[in-house]
Amino acid sequence: MNYHNYYPVDVVNGPGTRCTLFVSGCIHQCRGCYNQSTWSPSSGHLYTKEMEDQIITDLNDTRIKRRGLSLSGGDPLFPGNVESVFNLVKRVKEECPGKDIWLWTGYLLSELSPEQQQVVDFVDVLIDGKYEKDFADVRLEWRGSSNQVIHRFDLK
């Protein structure tokens, strides 16, 4: 898996202060997408164990009270990303108590493969659906177009 950007301190992509990882790779290629540079799975930087370790370290850094991790892209559920994203979300839940995970995907919850669903099983909030330029609305919270749905899961 590749990633395009990592922000250890982010206040835009989800509530509170968060760590945000923008992965590379997206098959949806939505018209009007503001992040087209992430579509190619080979764009950006190679995602490594060191990068994953840095995310865990940042989430546990007590100097900045981070609420959780946001995963966007590209698409974290792009087939080439699923294994690495699964390992990351599982690790966050095991090693970062109290941190939530938000994930944006162009896939619909109802159409996820079993492997993609395994990732979502560790996610607290899923924003699903392709960005639809015709339904774009800047007043929407956490989503770009009104067809996208925010799913909140009660994880323990």
Tab-separated table of C-alpha atoms in Angstrom:
chain	number	residue	atom	x	y	z
A	1	MET	CA	0.000	0.000	0.000
A	2	ASN	CA	1.036	3.572	-0.615
A	3	TYR	CA	-0.113	6.680	1.162
A	4	HIS	CA	-0.265	10.210	-0.118
A	5	ASN	CA	-0.172	12.282	3.061
A	6	TYR	CA	-0.065	11.807	6.800
A	7	TYR	CA	-1.055	14.551	9.210
A	8	PRO	CA	-0.144	13.804	12.836
A	9	VAL	CA	-2.246	16.788	13.961
A	10	ASP	CA	-5.484	17.403	12.047
A	11	VAL	CA	-8.652	19.226	13.110
A	12	VAL	CA	-10.545	19.045	9.791
A	13	ASN	CA	-11.159	15.345	9.025
A	14	GLY	CA	-13.389	14.324	11.910
A	15	PRO	CA	-14.140	15.684	15.371
A	16	GLY	CA	-11.407	16.897	17.701
A	17	THR	CA	-7.693	16.669	17.091
A	18	ARG	CA	-6.818	13.578	15.085
A	19	CYS	CA	-4.158	11.766	13.101
A	20	THR	CA	-5.176	11.516	9.446
A	21	LEU	CA	-3.793	9.172	6.796
A	22	PHE	CA	-4.641	9.690	3.122
A	23	VAL	CA	-3.980	6.414	1.316
A	24	SER	CA	-3.336	5.996	-2.411
A	25	GLY	CA	-5.586	3.986	-4.710
A	26	CYS	CA	-9.189	4.526	-5.751
A	27	ILE	CA	-11.271	2.837	-8.444
A	28	HIS	CA	-14.245	5.188	-8.074
A	29	GLN	CA	-12.604	8.243	-9.662
A	30	CYS	CA	-15.566	10.462	-8.813
A	31	ARG	CA	-16.233	13.436	-11.076
A	32	GLY	CA	-15.229	16.571	-9.169
A	33	CYS	CA	-13.036	14.722	-6.665
A	34	TYR	CA	-10.735	17.181	-4.915
A	35	ASN	CA	-8.117	14.516	-4.269
A	36	GLN	CA	-7.485	13.073	-7.750
A	37	SER	CA	-3.749	12.818	-7.066
A	38	THR	CA	-4.515	9.860	-4.772
A	39	TRP	CA	-6.277	7.719	-7.389
A	40	SER	CA	-3.202	5.802	-8.557
A	41	PRO	CA	-2.240	3.060	-6.092
A	42	SER	CA	1.436	3.734	-6.871
A	43	SER	CA	1.287	7.458	-6.094
A	44	GLY	CA	2.726	8.903	-2.930
A	45	HIS	CA	4.974	7.053	-0.512
A	46	LEU	CA	5.342	3.407	0.438
A	47	TYR	CA	3.438	2.611	3.636
A	48	THR	CA	5.890	0.885	5.966
A	49	LYS	CA	5.975	-0.644	9.450
A	50	GLU	CA	7.829	2.501	10.523
A	51	MET	CA	4.939	4.670	9.283
A	52	GLU	CA	2.445	2.483	11.121
A	53	ASP	CA	4.558	2.673	14.283
A	54	GLN	CA	4.630	6.477	13.954
A	55	ILE	CA	0.832	6.623	13.759
A	56	ILE	CA	0.517	4.511	16.916
A	57	THR	CA	3.122	6.660	18.689
A	58	ASP	CA	1.341	9.857	17.654
A	59	LEU	CA	-2.050	8.564	18.811
A	60	ASN	CA	-0.564	7.727	22.215
A	61	ASP	CA	1.387	10.988	22.619
A	62	THR	CA	0.024	12.597	25.782
A	63	ARG	CA	1.324	16.075	24.871
A	64	ILE	CA	-1.505	16.416	22.325
A	65	LYS	CA	-4.889	14.963	23.233
A	66	ARG	CA	-5.877	13.274	19.994
A	67	ARG	CA	-9.355	11.855	19.728
A	68	GLY	CA	-8.546	9.288	17.076
A	69	LEU	CA	-7.531	8.279	13.577
A	70	SER	CA	-9.121	9.334	10.280
A	71	LEU	CA	-8.563	7.267	7.137
A	72	SER	CA	-9.287	8.780	3.744
A	73	GLY	CA	-7.700	8.846	0.351
A	74	GLY	CA	-7.900	7.572	-2.316
A	75	ASP	CA	-9.964	4.882	-0.702
A	76	PRO	CA	-8.876	2.927	2.387
A	77	LEU	CA	-11.066	0.032	1.199
A	78	PHE	CA	-9.455	-0.105	-2.262
A	79	PRO	CA	-8.613	-3.829	-2.641
A	80	GLY	CA	-4.854	-3.178	-2.630
A	81	ASN	CA	-5.171	-1.290	0.684
A	82	VAL	CA	-7.396	-3.611	2.675
A	83	GLU	CA	-4.696	-5.783	4.261
A	84	SER	CA	-2.560	-2.864	5.472
A	85	VAL	CA	-5.570	-0.846	6.626
A	86	PHE	CA	-6.919	-3.889	8.485
A	87	ASN	CA	-3.616	-4.326	10.310
A	88	LEU	CA	-3.574	-0.633	11.215
A	89	VAL	CA	-7.139	-0.416	12.546
A	90	LYS	CA	-6.715	-3.625	14.515
A	91	ARG	CA	-3.524	-2.274	16.058
A	92	VAL	CA	-5.137	1.063	16.917
A	93	LYS	CA	-7.937	-0.705	18.784
A	94	GLU	CA	-5.426	-2.916	20.627
A	95	GLU	CA	-2.763	-0.303	21.441
A	96	CYS	CA	-4.580	3.047	21.614
A	97	PRO	CA	-7.373	2.736	24.171
A	98	GLY	CA	-10.164	5.246	23.816
A	99	LYS	CA	-9.221	6.387	20.298
A	100	ASP	CA	-11.922	6.282	17.651
A	101	ILE	CA	-11.476	5.478	13.964
A	102	TRP	CA	-13.261	7.293	11.131
A	103	LEU	CA	-13.060	5.969	7.571
A	104	TRP	CA	-14.242	7.457	4.252
A	105	THR	CA	-14.926	5.116	1.317
A	106	GLY	CA	-16.612	5.272	-2.061
A	107	TYR	CA	-18.042	1.799	-1.505
A	108	LEU	CA	-21.477	1.376	0.038
A	109	LEU	CA	-21.693	-0.507	3.320
A	110	SER	CA	-24.089	-2.969	1.669
A	111	GLU	CA	-21.609	-3.868	-1.094
A	112	LEU	CA	-18.458	-4.532	0.941
A	113	SER	CA	-16.500	-7.731	0.428
A	114	PRO	CA	-15.866	-9.919	3.493
A	115	GLU	CA	-12.294	-8.538	3.672
A	116	GLN	CA	-13.504	-4.934	3.533
A	117	GLN	CA	-16.136	-5.698	6.181
A	118	GLN	CA	-13.373	-7.003	8.483
A	119	VAL	CA	-11.815	-3.533	8.366
A	120	VAL	CA	-15.154	-1.848	9.055
A	121	ASP	CA	-15.659	-4.092	12.093
A	122	PHE	CA	-12.902	-2.025	13.780
A	123	VAL	CA	-14.228	1.371	12.625
A	124	ASP	CA	-16.363	3.647	14.810
A	125	VAL	CA	-17.666	5.870	12.015
A	126	LEU	CA	-17.911	5.010	8.317
A	127	ILE	CA	-18.798	7.598	5.688
A	128	ASP	CA	-19.772	5.622	2.596
A	129	GLY	CA	-20.737	6.347	-0.974
A	130	LYS	CA	-19.098	7.967	-3.947
A	131	TYR	CA	-18.761	11.717	-4.065
A	132	GLU	CA	-21.500	12.924	-6.403
A	133	LYS	CA	-20.786	16.404	-7.734
A	134	ASP	CA	-24.486	16.962	-8.493
A	135	PHE	CA	-25.288	16.421	-4.798
A	136	ALA	CA	-22.386	18.456	-3.411
A	137	ASP	CA	-23.251	20.686	-0.469
A	138	VAL	CA	-20.636	22.596	1.530
A	139	ARG	CA	-23.034	22.772	4.492
A	140	LEU	CA	-22.836	19.013	5.070
A	141	GLU	CA	-20.802	17.865	8.018
A	142	TRP	CA	-18.064	15.271	7.353
A	143	ARG	CA	-19.192	14.482	3.796
A	144	GLY	CA	-19.034	16.168	0.429
A	145	SER	CA	-22.333	15.169	-1.147
A	146	SER	CA	-25.773	14.412	0.247
A	147	ASN	CA	-25.860	10.840	-1.108
A	148	GLN	CA	-23.040	9.867	1.256
A	149	VAL	CA	-24.154	8.299	4.535
A	150	ILE	CA	-22.557	8.565	7.974
A	151	HIS	CA	-22.743	5.222	9.795
A	152	ARG	CA	-21.986	5.319	13.513
A	153	PHE	CA	-21.190	1.991	15.117
A	154	ASP	CA	-21.310	1.352	18.839
A	155	LEU	CA	-17.933	-0.305	19.370
A	156	LYS	CA	-16.908	-1.439	22.801
